[in-house]
Amino acid sequence: LAQGIRSSGVDRSVPSRRWPAMQDEHQGQQKGVVALLQEFVQCTRHFPLPQHRPILQWAYDQRMVNATALEFRGTVAFLLDGLPHHICGGWHPSKKLAQRDAASRALAFFVGRWGEHLLESNGQPVQAPAVAKGAPNVRVLDAFCADFAACRDGAPDWTCAPASDGFVAQCRLTLLGVPHKFAGAARPTEEAAREDAARRVLW
């Protein structure tokens, strides 16, 4: 799973980011996928990364496969163009393999699929959806996903969960074939919670 969104105010086109390790196939084979992911994240020009903090932050889930064997699933968190992203990998027999899998999935999505999408679109800017001025954010998001080629795999799916300050909404949608989840802040009603989450996705 890839959690996050590319900002509509940031051009994540190939020229805006330097990927020296990605350009040299031999060099890419020499470097591990974790190092390549860190280099990719550090190449952002629009939003400098915080200092004295790890570029990639890792967390692991674990489960019992049988009475004697464990499996691990890695999640990597990082800031990309100023937005927090969390990428979840698959289950593996060691933390190292789980870490590599999560990093590989992140690179395949952000460099591979987004790169292909940008090339296919010839760098054309995304057009705002045709909705009435002042329309609710949820309606704007539905219209955007219907028109935007990257998320035409289905309309956003919503869930709301009770929170101490009201409700927290989570929007699930598919971008370029990869499931994404976006959460908003706590709001007093479910409708307000969905509006807040939709506003964050649209940003």
PDB file of C-alpha atoms in Angstrom:
ATOM      1  CA  LEU A   1       0.000   0.000   0.000  1.00  0.00           C
ATOM      2  CA  ALA A   2       1.163   3.474  -0.698  1.00  0.00           C
ATOM      3  CA  GLN A   3      -0.195   6.172   1.512  1.00  0.00           C
ATOM      4  CA  GLY A   4       0.182   9.803   0.476  1.00  0.00           C
ATOM      5  CA  ILE A   5      -0.640  12.119  -2.352  1.00  0.00           C
ATOM      6  CA  ARG A   6       1.298  14.224  -4.822  1.00  0.00           C
ATOM      7  CA  SER A   7       0.564  17.866  -4.178  1.00  0.00           C
ATOM      8  CA  SER A   8      -1.380  19.655  -6.877  1.00  0.00           C
ATOM      9  CA  GLY A   9       0.900  22.632  -6.342  1.00  0.00           C
ATOM     10  CA  VAL A  10       4.084  20.678  -6.980  1.00  0.00           C
ATOM     11  CA  ASP A  11       5.217  19.503 -10.384  1.00  0.00           C
ATOM     12  CA  ARG A  12       6.584  16.039  -9.759  1.00  0.00           C
ATOM     13  CA  SER A  13       7.960  15.790 -13.250  1.00  0.00           C
ATOM     14  CA  VAL A  14      11.208  14.147 -14.143  1.00  0.00           C
ATOM     15  CA  PRO A  15      13.166  17.419 -14.674  1.00  0.00           C
ATOM     16  CA  SER A  16      12.249  18.672 -11.166  1.00  0.00           C
ATOM     17  CA  ARG A  17      14.084  15.865  -9.430  1.00  0.00           C
ATOM     18  CA  ARG A  18      17.620  14.577  -9.785  1.00  0.00           C
ATOM     19  CA  TRP A  19      17.939  10.803  -9.784  1.00  0.00           C
ATOM     20  CA  PRO A  20      21.619  10.085 -10.452  1.00  0.00           C
ATOM     21  CA  ALA A  21      21.435   6.580  -9.050  1.00  0.00           C
ATOM     22  CA  MET A  22      18.412   5.752 -11.180  1.00  0.00           C
ATOM     23  CA  GLN A  23      20.054   6.838 -14.405  1.00  0.00           C
ATOM     24  CA  ASP A  24      22.952   4.381 -14.245  1.00  0.00           C
ATOM     25  CA  GLU A  25      21.808   0.764 -14.347  1.00  0.00           C
ATOM     26  CA  HIS A  26      25.153  -0.592 -13.133  1.00  0.00           C
ATOM     27  CA  GLN A  27      25.257   1.881 -10.265  1.00  0.00           C
ATOM     28  CA  GLY A  28      21.676   0.976  -9.353  1.00  0.00           C
ATOM     29  CA  GLN A  29      22.654  -2.696  -9.178  1.00  0.00           C
ATOM     30  CA  GLN A  30      25.529  -1.860  -6.824  1.00  0.00           C
ATOM     31  CA  LYS A  31      23.323   0.107  -4.433  1.00  0.00           C
ATOM     32  CA  GLY A  32      20.614  -1.469  -2.337  1.00  0.00           C
ATOM     33  CA  VAL A  33      17.005  -0.456  -2.820  1.00  0.00           C
ATOM     34  CA  VAL A  34      16.913   1.164   0.624  1.00  0.00           C
ATOM     35  CA  ALA A  35      19.833   3.434  -0.288  1.00  0.00           C
ATOM     36  CA  LEU A  36      18.203   4.241  -3.635  1.00  0.00           C
ATOM     37  CA  LEU A  37      14.947   5.171  -1.931  1.00  0.00           C
ATOM     38  CA  GLN A  38      16.754   7.460   0.505  1.00  0.00           C
ATOM     39  CA  GLU A  39      18.584   9.131  -2.376  1.00  0.00           C
ATOM     40  CA  PHE A  40      15.303   9.616  -4.240  1.00  0.00           C
ATOM     41  CA  VAL A  41      13.629  11.228  -1.214  1.00  0.00           C
ATOM     42  CA  GLN A  42      16.637  13.498  -0.628  1.00  0.00           C
ATOM     43  CA  CYS A  43      16.510  14.769  -4.219  1.00  0.00           C
ATOM     44  CA  THR A  44      13.457  16.946  -3.611  1.00  0.00           C
ATOM     45  CA  ARG A  45      14.031  20.580  -4.557  1.00  0.00           C
ATOM     46  CA  HIS A  46      10.754  22.119  -3.457  1.00  0.00           C
ATOM     47  CA  PHE A  47      10.732  21.213   0.247  1.00  0.00           C
ATOM     48  CA  PRO A  48      14.040  20.795   2.129  1.00  0.00           C
ATOM     49  CA  LEU A  49      13.954  17.862   4.537  1.00  0.00           C
ATOM     50  CA  PRO A  50      14.212  18.420   8.316  1.00  0.00           C
ATOM     51  CA  GLN A  51      17.728  18.200   9.664  1.00  0.00           C
ATOM     52  CA  HIS A  52      18.933  15.795  12.338  1.00  0.00           C
ATOM     53  CA  ARG A  53      16.133  13.342  11.579  1.00  0.00           C
ATOM     54  CA  PRO A  54      16.243  10.013   9.739  1.00  0.00           C
ATOM     55  CA  ILE A  55      15.285  10.373   6.090  1.00  0.00           C
ATOM     56  CA  LEU A  56      13.499   7.021   6.199  1.00  0.00           C
ATOM     57  CA  GLN A  57      11.686   5.853   9.313  1.00  0.00           C
ATOM     58  CA  TRP A  58      10.847   2.176   9.666  1.00  0.00           C
ATOM     59  CA  ALA A  59       8.227   0.198  11.558  1.00  0.00           C
ATOM     60  CA  TYR A  60       7.493  -3.536  11.480  1.00  0.00           C
ATOM     61  CA  ASP A  61       4.488  -5.771  12.033  1.00  0.00           C
ATOM     62  CA  GLN A  62       4.943  -9.423  12.807  1.00  0.00           C
ATOM     63  CA  ARG A  63       2.797 -12.531  12.747  1.00  0.00           C
ATOM     64  CA  MET A  64       3.196 -16.211  13.528  1.00  0.00           C
ATOM     65  CA  VAL A  65       3.214 -18.421  10.439  1.00  0.00           C
ATOM     66  CA  ASN A  66       3.300 -21.588  12.509  1.00  0.00           C
ATOM     67  CA  ALA A  67       4.450 -22.644  15.961  1.00  0.00           C
ATOM     68  CA  THR A  68       8.100 -21.853  15.215  1.00  0.00           C
ATOM     69  CA  ALA A  69       8.244 -19.263  12.404  1.00  0.00           C
ATOM     70  CA  LEU A  70       7.608 -15.507  12.314  1.00  0.00           C
ATOM     71  CA  GLU A  71       6.945 -13.244   9.353  1.00  0.00           C
ATOM     72  CA  PHE A  72       7.583  -9.508   9.198  1.00  0.00           C
ATOM     73  CA  ARG A  73       6.036  -6.664   7.226  1.00  0.00           C
ATOM     74  CA  GLY A  74       7.859  -3.361   6.913  1.00  0.00           C
ATOM     75  CA  THR A  75       6.411   0.130   6.643  1.00  0.00           C
ATOM     76  CA  VAL A  76       8.634   3.025   5.610  1.00  0.00           C
ATOM     77  CA  ALA A  77       7.667   6.625   6.371  1.00  0.00           C
ATOM     78  CA  PHE A  78       9.202   9.695   4.754  1.00  0.00           C
ATOM     79  CA  LEU A  79       8.461  13.229   3.613  1.00  0.00           C
ATOM     80  CA  LEU A  80       8.125  13.637  -0.150  1.00  0.00           C
ATOM     81  CA  ASP A  81       7.530  17.138  -1.499  1.00  0.00           C
ATOM     82  CA  GLY A  82       6.557  18.218   1.991  1.00  0.00           C
ATOM     83  CA  LEU A  83       3.913  15.510   2.486  1.00  0.00           C
ATOM     84  CA  PRO A  84       4.179  12.489   4.810  1.00  0.00           C
ATOM     85  CA  HIS A  85       3.976   9.127   3.053  1.00  0.00           C
ATOM     86  CA  HIS A  86       3.791   5.609   4.472  1.00  0.00           C
ATOM     87  CA  ILE A  87       4.558   2.638   2.222  1.00  0.00           C
ATOM     88  CA  CYS A  88       3.707  -0.869   3.363  1.00  0.00           C
ATOM     89  CA  GLY A  89       5.388  -3.975   1.956  1.00  0.00           C
ATOM     90  CA  GLY A  90       4.492  -7.649   2.047  1.00  0.00           C
ATOM     91  CA  TRP A  91       5.176 -10.395   4.567  1.00  0.00           C
ATOM     92  CA  HIS A  92       8.674 -11.923   4.686  1.00  0.00           C
ATOM     93  CA  PRO A  93      10.664 -14.285   6.935  1.00  0.00           C
ATOM     94  CA  SER A  94      13.103 -11.541   8.066  1.00  0.00           C
ATOM     95  CA  LYS A  95      13.021  -7.811   8.814  1.00  0.00           C
ATOM     96  CA  LYS A  96      15.764  -7.175   6.271  1.00  0.00           C
ATOM     97  CA  LEU A  97      13.743  -8.756   3.463  1.00  0.00           C
ATOM     98  CA  ALA A  98      10.629  -6.905   4.615  1.00  0.00           C
ATOM     99  CA  GLN A  99      12.569  -3.632   4.578  1.00  0.00           C
ATOM    100  CA  ARG A 100      13.872  -4.220   1.066  1.00  0.00           C
ATOM    101  CA  ASP A 101      10.418  -5.144  -0.188  1.00  0.00           C
ATOM    102  CA  ALA A 102       8.822  -1.942   1.143  1.00  0.00           C
ATOM    103  CA  ALA A 103      11.616   0.176  -0.360  1.00  0.00           C
ATOM    104  CA  SER A 104      11.312  -1.642  -3.690  1.00  0.00           C
ATOM    105  CA  ARG A 105       7.544  -1.047  -3.796  1.00  0.00           C
ATOM    106  CA  ALA A 106       8.037   2.650  -3.040  1.00  0.00           C
ATOM    107  CA  LEU A 107      10.548   3.064  -5.871  1.00  0.00           C
ATOM    108  CA  ALA A 108       8.409   1.048  -8.291  1.00  0.00           C
ATOM    109  CA  PHE A 109       5.471   3.354  -7.632  1.00  0.00           C
ATOM    110  CA  PHE A 110       7.037   6.807  -7.381  1.00  0.00           C
ATOM    111  CA  VAL A 111       9.764   6.353  -9.980  1.00  0.00           C
ATOM    112  CA  GLY A 112       8.253   3.668 -12.176  1.00  0.00           C
ATOM    113  CA  ARG A 113       4.497   4.182 -12.346  1.00  0.00           C
ATOM    114  CA  TRP A 114       4.436   7.933 -11.773  1.00  0.00           C
ATOM    115  CA  GLY A 115       7.298   8.366 -14.219  1.00  0.00           C
ATOM    116  CA  GLU A 116       5.426   6.401 -16.889  1.00  0.00           C
ATOM    117  CA  HIS A 117       2.259   8.383 -16.204  1.00  0.00           C
ATOM    118  CA  LEU A 118       4.087  11.704 -16.581  1.00  0.00           C
ATOM    119  CA  LEU A 119       5.642  10.598 -19.849  1.00  0.00           C
ATOM    120  CA  GLU A 120       2.269   9.483 -21.187  1.00  0.00           C
ATOM    121  CA  SER A 121       0.673  12.786 -20.198  1.00  0.00           C
ATOM    122  CA  ASN A 122       3.546  14.792 -21.752  1.00  0.00           C
ATOM    123  CA  GLY A 123       3.812  16.858 -18.593  1.00  0.00           C
ATOM    124  CA  GLN A 124       0.406  18.476 -19.111  1.00  0.00           C
ATOM    125  CA  PRO A 125      -0.970  20.059 -15.916  1.00  0.00           C
ATOM    126  CA  VAL A 126      -3.987  18.466 -14.286  1.00  0.00           C
ATOM    127  CA  GLN A 127      -7.177  20.385 -14.993  1.00  0.00           C
ATOM    128  CA  ALA A 128      -9.529  21.333 -12.188  1.00  0.00           C
ATOM    129  CA  PRO A 129     -12.786  19.338 -12.230  1.00  0.00           C
ATOM    130  CA  ALA A 130     -15.875  21.006 -13.674  1.00  0.00           C
ATOM    131  CA  VAL A 131     -17.984  21.520 -10.549  1.00  0.00           C
ATOM    132  CA  ALA A 132     -19.911  24.480  -9.229  1.00  0.00           C
ATOM    133  CA  LYS A 133     -17.969  27.067  -7.263  1.00  0.00           C
ATOM    134  CA  GLY A 134     -18.202  26.361  -3.566  1.00  0.00           C
ATOM    135  CA  ALA A 135     -19.120  22.695  -4.063  1.00  0.00           C
ATOM    136  CA  PRO A 136     -18.293  20.359  -1.155  1.00  0.00           C
ATOM    137  CA  ASN A 137     -14.783  18.908  -1.200  1.00  0.00           C
ATOM    138  CA  VAL A 138     -16.169  15.370  -1.336  1.00  0.00           C
ATOM    139  CA  ARG A 139     -18.032  16.183  -4.563  1.00  0.00           C
ATOM    140  CA  VAL A 140     -14.971  17.896  -6.038  1.00  0.00           C
ATOM    141  CA  LEU A 141     -12.855  14.833  -5.227  1.00  0.00           C
ATOM    142  CA  ASP A 142     -15.396  12.516  -6.879  1.00  0.00           C
ATOM    143  CA  ALA A 143     -15.348  14.673 -10.028  1.00  0.00           C
ATOM    144  CA  PHE A 144     -11.554  14.846 -10.000  1.00  0.00           C
ATOM    145  CA  CYS A 145     -11.163  11.074  -9.738  1.00  0.00           C
ATOM    146  CA  ALA A 146     -13.655  10.580 -12.573  1.00  0.00           C
ATOM    147  CA  ASP A 147     -11.564  12.798 -14.891  1.00  0.00           C
ATOM    148  CA  PHE A 148      -7.996  12.119 -13.721  1.00  0.00           C
ATOM    149  CA  ALA A 149      -6.524   9.157 -15.605  1.00  0.00           C
ATOM    150  CA  ALA A 150      -4.377   8.041 -12.656  1.00  0.00           C
ATOM    151  CA  CYS A 151      -7.378   7.311 -10.433  1.00  0.00           C
ATOM    152  CA  ARG A 152     -10.032   6.091 -12.834  1.00  0.00           C
ATOM    153  CA  ASP A 153     -10.049   2.624 -11.238  1.00  0.00           C
ATOM    154  CA  GLY A 154     -12.987   3.577  -9.029  1.00  0.00           C
ATOM    155  CA  ALA A 155     -14.613   6.291  -6.965  1.00  0.00           C
ATOM    156  CA  PRO A 156     -13.239   7.119  -3.499  1.00  0.00           C
ATOM    157  CA  ASP A 157     -14.458   4.810  -0.738  1.00  0.00           C
ATOM    158  CA  TRP A 158     -15.122   6.346   2.676  1.00  0.00           C
ATOM    159  CA  THR A 159     -15.063   5.095   6.245  1.00  0.00           C
ATOM    160  CA  CYS A 160     -15.548   7.084   9.455  1.00  0.00           C
ATOM    161  CA  ALA A 161     -14.378   6.012  12.897  1.00  0.00           C
ATOM    162  CA  PRO A 162     -15.293   7.555  16.272  1.00  0.00           C
ATOM    163  CA  ALA A 163     -12.528   9.604  17.909  1.00  0.00           C
ATOM    164  CA  SER A 164     -12.149  11.470  21.183  1.00  0.00           C
ATOM    165  CA  ASP A 165     -12.910  14.754  19.397  1.00  0.00           C
ATOM    166  CA  GLY A 166     -15.668  13.443  17.135  1.00  0.00           C
ATOM    167  CA  PHE A 167     -14.971  11.417  13.979  1.00  0.00           C
ATOM    168  CA  VAL A 168     -11.979  10.699  11.739  1.00  0.00           C
ATOM    169  CA  ALA A 169     -12.631   9.933   8.072  1.00  0.00           C
ATOM    170  CA  GLN A 170     -10.463   7.784   5.853  1.00  0.00           C
ATOM    171  CA  CYS A 171     -10.589   7.953   2.074  1.00  0.00           C
ATOM    172  CA  ARG A 172      -9.506   4.921   0.083  1.00  0.00           C
ATOM    173  CA  LEU A 173      -8.824   5.183  -3.614  1.00  0.00           C
ATOM    174  CA  THR A 174      -6.625   3.558  -6.225  1.00  0.00           C
ATOM    175  CA  LEU A 175      -3.902   5.555  -7.961  1.00  0.00           C
ATOM    176  CA  LEU A 176      -2.194   3.937 -10.937  1.00  0.00           C
ATOM    177  CA  GLY A 177      -3.372   0.544  -9.742  1.00  0.00           C
ATOM    178  CA  VAL A 178      -2.037   0.943  -6.193  1.00  0.00           C
ATOM    179  CA  PRO A 179      -4.428   1.225  -3.210  1.00  0.00           C
ATOM    180  CA  HIS A 180      -4.013   4.428  -1.184  1.00  0.00           C
ATOM    181  CA  LYS A 181      -5.469   5.530   2.135  1.00  0.00           C
ATOM    182  CA  PHE A 182      -5.813   9.153   3.243  1.00  0.00           C
ATOM    183  CA  ALA A 183      -6.924  10.190   6.713  1.00  0.00           C
ATOM    184  CA  GLY A 184      -8.165  13.548   7.904  1.00  0.00           C
ATOM    185  CA  ALA A 185      -8.260  15.200  11.310  1.00  0.00           C
ATOM    186  CA  ALA A 186     -10.928  14.672  13.944  1.00  0.00           C
ATOM    187  CA  ARG A 187     -14.102  16.655  13.314  1.00  0.00           C
ATOM    188  CA  PRO A 188     -17.393  16.900  15.264  1.00  0.00           C
ATOM    189  CA  THR A 189     -19.528  15.179  12.587  1.00  0.00           C
ATOM    190  CA  GLU A 190     -18.964  12.474   9.982  1.00  0.00           C
ATOM    191  CA  GLU A 191     -19.771  14.889   7.171  1.00  0.00           C
ATOM    192  CA  ALA A 192     -17.222  17.409   8.450  1.00  0.00           C
ATOM    193  CA  ALA A 193     -14.652  14.618   8.829  1.00  0.00           C
ATOM    194  CA  ARG A 194     -15.137  13.523   5.208  1.00  0.00           C
ATOM    195  CA  GLU A 195     -14.864  17.129   4.042  1.00  0.00           C
ATOM    196  CA  ASP A 196     -11.592  17.550   5.906  1.00  0.00           C
ATOM    197  CA  ALA A 197     -10.080  14.359   4.477  1.00  0.00           C
ATOM    198  CA  ALA A 198     -11.230  15.245   0.945  1.00  0.00           C
ATOM    199  CA  ARG A 199      -9.670  18.706   1.263  1.00  0.00           C
ATOM    200  CA  ARG A 200      -6.347  17.125   2.236  1.00  0.00           C
ATOM    201  CA  VAL A 201      -6.435  14.730  -0.724  1.00  0.00           C
ATOM    202  CA  LEU A 202      -7.232  17.538  -3.152  1.00  0.00           C
ATOM    203  CA  TRP A 203      -4.398  19.683  -1.799  1.00  0.00           C
TER     204      TRP A 203
END
